[in-house]
Short mmCIF file of C-alpha atoms in Angstrom, two decimals:
data_model
loop_
_atom_site.label_atom_id
_atom_site.label_comp_id
_atom_site.label_asym_id
_atom_site.label_seq_id
_atom_site.Cartn_x
_atom_site.Cartn_y
_atom_site.Cartn_z
CA GLY A 1 1.01 -23.07 6.26
CA GLN A 2 -2.69 -22.39 6.60
CA GLN A 3 -3.95 -24.10 9.74
CA VAL A 4 -7.61 -24.13 8.69
CA GLN A 5 -8.63 -25.02 5.15
CA GLN A 6 -12.18 -24.81 3.86
CA SER A 7 -13.63 -26.45 0.78
CA PRO A 8 -15.06 -25.80 -1.63
CA ALA A 9 -14.01 -22.17 -1.98
CA SER A 10 -17.29 -21.42 -3.72
CA LEU A 11 -20.46 -23.30 -4.48
CA VAL A 12 -23.52 -22.60 -6.61
CA LEU A 13 -26.73 -24.52 -5.96
CA GLN A 14 -30.26 -24.59 -7.23
CA GLU A 15 -32.81 -23.94 -4.54
CA GLY A 16 -33.74 -27.21 -2.84
CA GLU A 17 -30.36 -28.87 -3.31
CA ASN A 18 -28.19 -29.93 -0.37
CA ALA A 19 -24.71 -28.65 0.40
CA GLU A 20 -21.77 -30.12 2.29
CA LEU A 21 -19.09 -27.68 3.42
CA GLN A 22 -15.79 -28.94 4.78
CA CYS A 23 -13.29 -27.54 7.24
CA ASN A 24 -9.94 -29.29 7.75
CA PHE A 25 -7.42 -28.27 10.35
CA SER A 26 -3.79 -29.11 10.97
CA THR A 27 -3.47 -28.30 14.67
CA SER A 28 -4.94 -29.73 17.85
CA LEU A 29 -8.39 -28.48 18.60
CA ASN A 30 -9.88 -26.76 21.59
CA SER A 31 -13.07 -25.52 20.01
CA MET A 32 -14.71 -25.26 16.60
CA GLN A 33 -17.34 -22.77 15.49
CA TRP A 34 -19.20 -22.21 12.26
CA PHE A 35 -20.25 -18.71 11.26
CA TYR A 36 -22.44 -17.27 8.52
CA GLN A 37 -21.73 -13.90 6.94
CA ARG A 38 -24.26 -12.21 4.69
CA PRO A 39 -22.70 -10.11 1.90
CA GLY A 40 -21.68 -6.84 3.53
CA GLY A 41 -22.84 -8.06 6.92
CA SER A 42 -21.40 -9.21 10.20
CA LEU A 43 -20.80 -12.75 11.39
CA VAL A 44 -23.51 -14.80 12.99
CA SER A 45 -22.61 -17.87 14.99
CA LEU A 46 -24.29 -21.00 13.61
CA PHE A 47 -22.70 -23.70 15.74
CA TYR A 48 -20.28 -24.04 18.57
CA ASN A 49 -19.26 -27.65 18.04
CA PRO A 50 -15.91 -28.89 19.34
CA SER A 51 -16.90 -32.53 18.80
CA GLY A 52 -19.77 -34.69 17.65
CA THR A 53 -22.88 -33.71 15.74
CA LYS A 54 -25.29 -30.85 16.30
CA HIS A 55 -28.50 -29.95 14.50
CA SER A 56 -30.27 -26.65 14.01
CA GLY A 57 -33.19 -26.62 11.61
CA ARG A 58 -31.85 -27.43 8.15
CA LEU A 59 -28.25 -27.23 9.33
CA THR A 60 -26.08 -30.02 10.75
CA SER A 61 -22.53 -29.69 12.00
CA THR A 62 -20.23 -32.66 12.58
CA THR A 63 -16.74 -32.42 14.05
CA VAL A 64 -14.44 -35.46 14.10
CA ILE A 65 -11.42 -34.51 16.14
CA LYS A 66 -9.21 -37.51 15.33
CA GLU A 67 -9.71 -36.86 11.61
CA ARG A 68 -9.14 -33.12 12.11
CA ARG A 69 -12.21 -32.08 10.21
CA SER A 70 -15.57 -30.44 10.69
CA SER A 71 -18.44 -30.28 8.22
CA LEU A 72 -21.56 -28.17 7.79
CA HIS A 73 -24.49 -29.73 5.97
CA ILE A 74 -27.26 -27.55 4.57
CA SER A 75 -30.36 -29.43 3.48
CA SER A 76 -33.04 -28.13 1.12
CA SER A 77 -31.11 -24.92 0.43
CA GLN A 78 -32.94 -21.61 0.06
CA THR A 79 -31.90 -18.39 -1.68
CA THR A 80 -31.58 -16.76 1.74
CA ASP A 81 -28.78 -19.22 2.57
CA SER A 82 -26.53 -17.38 0.11
CA GLY A 83 -23.46 -15.86 1.72
CA THR A 84 -20.12 -16.92 3.16
CA TYR A 85 -19.69 -19.73 5.65
CA LEU A 86 -16.62 -19.62 7.88
CA CYS A 87 -15.23 -22.13 10.30
CA ALA A 88 -13.08 -20.95 13.19
CA LEU A 89 -10.73 -23.07 15.22
CA ALA A 90 -9.45 -22.30 18.68
CA SER A 91 -6.16 -24.10 19.07
CA SER A 92 -5.20 -25.63 22.39
CA ASN A 93 -1.59 -24.87 21.50
CA THR A 94 -1.76 -21.16 20.88
CA ASN A 95 -4.91 -19.86 22.63
CA LYS A 96 -5.80 -18.01 19.43
CA VAL A 97 -8.82 -18.30 17.16
CA VAL A 98 -7.95 -18.99 13.53
CA PHE A 99 -10.50 -18.59 10.76
CA GLY A 100 -10.74 -20.58 7.57
CA THR A 101 -10.80 -18.95 4.17
CA GLY A 102 -14.56 -19.42 3.84
CA THR A 103 -16.97 -21.03 1.40
CA ARG A 104 -19.01 -18.62 -0.70
CA LEU A 105 -22.41 -20.13 -1.33
CA GLN A 106 -24.88 -18.90 -3.92
CA VAL A 107 -28.32 -20.46 -4.08
CA LEU A 108 -30.22 -19.74 -7.24
CA PRO A 109 -34.04 -19.59 -7.42
CA VAL B 1 -30.10 -9.17 21.62
CA THR B 2 -27.06 -7.12 20.61
CA LEU B 3 -24.06 -7.83 22.80
CA LEU B 4 -21.74 -5.29 21.20
CA GLU B 5 -22.16 -1.82 19.79
CA GLN B 6 -19.50 -0.64 17.36
CA ASN B 7 -19.05 2.85 15.99
CA PRO B 8 -18.64 4.25 13.51
CA ARG B 9 -20.15 1.71 11.11
CA TRP B 10 -18.21 3.10 8.17
CA ARG B 11 -15.45 5.62 7.67
CA LEU B 12 -13.53 7.00 4.70
CA VAL B 13 -9.97 7.60 5.87
CA PRO B 14 -7.66 10.03 4.05
CA ARG B 15 -4.31 8.41 3.42
CA GLY B 16 -1.96 9.15 6.29
CA GLN B 17 -4.70 9.92 8.81
CA ALA B 18 -5.54 7.81 11.85
CA VAL B 19 -9.04 6.78 12.83
CA ASN B 20 -10.42 5.83 16.23
CA LEU B 21 -12.95 3.04 16.66
CA ARG B 22 -15.06 2.23 19.64
CA CYS B 23 -16.79 -0.90 20.89
CA ILE B 24 -19.22 -1.01 23.80
CA LEU B 25 -20.01 -4.25 25.62
CA LYS B 26 -23.70 -4.60 26.52
CA ASN B 27 -23.48 -7.79 28.57
CA SER B 28 -20.90 -8.21 31.33
CA GLN B 29 -21.18 -12.02 31.10
CA TYR B 30 -18.81 -11.83 28.09
CA PRO B 31 -15.93 -9.68 29.34
CA TRP B 32 -13.17 -10.96 27.05
CA MET B 33 -13.13 -8.44 24.22
CA SER B 34 -11.11 -8.72 21.04
CA TRP B 35 -10.49 -7.04 17.71
CA TYR B 36 -10.42 -8.88 14.41
CA GLN B 37 -9.67 -7.53 10.96
CA GLN B 38 -11.23 -8.77 7.73
CA ASP B 39 -9.31 -7.87 4.61
CA LEU B 40 -10.66 -7.21 1.14
CA GLN B 41 -10.31 -10.92 0.35
CA LYS B 42 -12.61 -11.62 3.33
CA GLN B 43 -9.91 -13.35 5.38
CA LEU B 44 -10.46 -12.83 9.09
CA GLN B 45 -7.49 -12.42 11.41
CA TRP B 46 -7.31 -12.04 15.17
CA LEU B 47 -5.59 -8.85 16.31
CA PHE B 48 -5.94 -8.39 20.08
CA THR B 49 -7.65 -9.71 23.16
CA LEU B 50 -7.82 -7.29 26.09
CA ARG B 51 -9.53 -8.20 29.36
CA SER B 52 -8.76 -5.53 31.94
CA PRO B 53 -9.16 -1.74 31.99
CA GLY B 54 -5.80 -0.17 31.24
CA ASP B 55 -4.59 -3.03 29.01
CA LYS B 56 -2.93 -1.74 25.83
CA GLU B 57 -1.27 -3.43 22.88
CA VAL B 58 0.20 -2.38 19.57
CA LYS B 59 0.61 -4.34 16.39
CA SER B 60 1.76 -3.62 12.85
CA LEU B 61 0.32 -5.66 10.00
CA PRO B 62 0.56 -5.31 6.24
CA GLY B 63 -1.54 -2.28 5.38
CA ALA B 64 -2.13 -0.82 8.86
CA ASP B 65 -0.78 -0.11 12.32
CA TYR B 66 -2.97 -0.74 15.36
CA LEU B 67 -3.20 0.45 18.96
CA ALA B 68 -5.83 -1.27 21.09
CA THR B 69 -6.94 -0.10 24.52
CA ARG B 70 -9.33 -1.58 27.05
CA VAL B 71 -10.64 1.65 28.51
CA THR B 72 -13.20 0.29 30.96
CA ASP B 73 -14.96 -2.99 31.66
CA THR B 74 -17.42 -2.09 28.91
CA GLU B 75 -15.36 -0.10 26.39
CA LEU B 76 -12.70 -1.24 23.93
CA ARG B 77 -10.99 1.13 21.52
CA LEU B 78 -8.84 0.71 18.45
CA GLN B 79 -6.74 3.30 16.70
CA VAL B 80 -5.92 2.47 13.09
CA ALA B 81 -3.03 4.37 11.52
CA ASN B 82 -1.03 4.29 8.29
CA MET B 83 -3.75 2.36 6.55
CA SER B 84 -3.00 1.66 2.90
CA GLN B 85 -5.76 -0.86 2.15
CA GLY B 86 -9.40 -0.96 3.12
CA ARG B 87 -10.59 -3.43 5.74
CA THR B 88 -13.36 -4.14 8.20
CA LEU B 89 -12.68 -4.24 11.92
CA TYR B 90 -14.84 -6.42 14.13
CA CYS B 91 -15.15 -6.30 17.88
CA THR B 92 -15.91 -9.62 19.57
CA CYS B 93 -16.71 -10.82 23.05
CA SER B 94 -16.66 -14.14 24.85
CA ALA B 95 -17.14 -15.49 28.35
CA GLU B 96 -13.60 -16.81 28.54
CA ARG B 97 -10.29 -16.14 26.87
CA GLN B 98 -10.05 -17.06 23.19
CA GLY B 99 -8.94 -20.61 22.82
CA ALA B 100 -10.89 -21.82 25.79
CA SER B 101 -14.13 -23.64 25.19
CA GLU B 102 -16.23 -20.58 24.60
CA ARG B 103 -18.48 -19.19 21.94
CA LEU B 104 -17.42 -16.02 20.14
CA PHE B 105 -19.84 -13.16 19.40
CA PHE B 106 -19.28 -10.47 16.80
CA GLY B 107 -20.25 -6.82 16.58
CA HIS B 108 -21.57 -5.29 13.34
CA GLY B 109 -18.13 -4.18 12.28
CA THR B 110 -16.56 -0.91 11.13
CA LYS B 111 -15.75 -0.73 7.46
CA LEU B 112 -12.74 1.44 6.65
CA SER B 113 -11.94 2.64 3.16
CA VAL B 114 -8.86 4.61 2.10
CA LEU B 115 -9.39 7.93 0.37
#
């Protein structure tokens, strides 16, 4: 089955609202990254966060290894936050990077 | 700062023809180079990781056959053949092998469409 599950699959917000994106994984973790992909664009690394909590501007990433989950919190969303957010897990078992299915975020003005 | 340069950025591929992609590494601190494919449903999948010049691998996936070659320390190539569905190919680099505790960086991607 899918090793990395993201939820929700899609999300629509009004500008200014907060968002909580979830990433759940079923295998042991070596590293966790969050990426942002603009429609038609490449992937930009947001966080490299194998454990604990990291902050970057309006973004916060929290990874809890024993619960096999990672979250990305977006506060005070802006229309420019619209796009797809992907989590990627590097498994200590397989030495491969596995991507989640993504959350498609749309922030309305 | 751009770590990877991919070309072409877009290509229309006649059915049955192969296409050759190129990725140039701009920073030798990230020598582990890989190819990923992103399908039309936006699912990303790892294809290859090649570290040393001369390394070659082949793989067949639904919708395309791949041959990857690490040509030099700075150049990675990918031949895509028998493609039946469009996709985007991304080149990546990292300081260590995938799966180790290292950040992954992406190129701009090459979007392939089937004619």
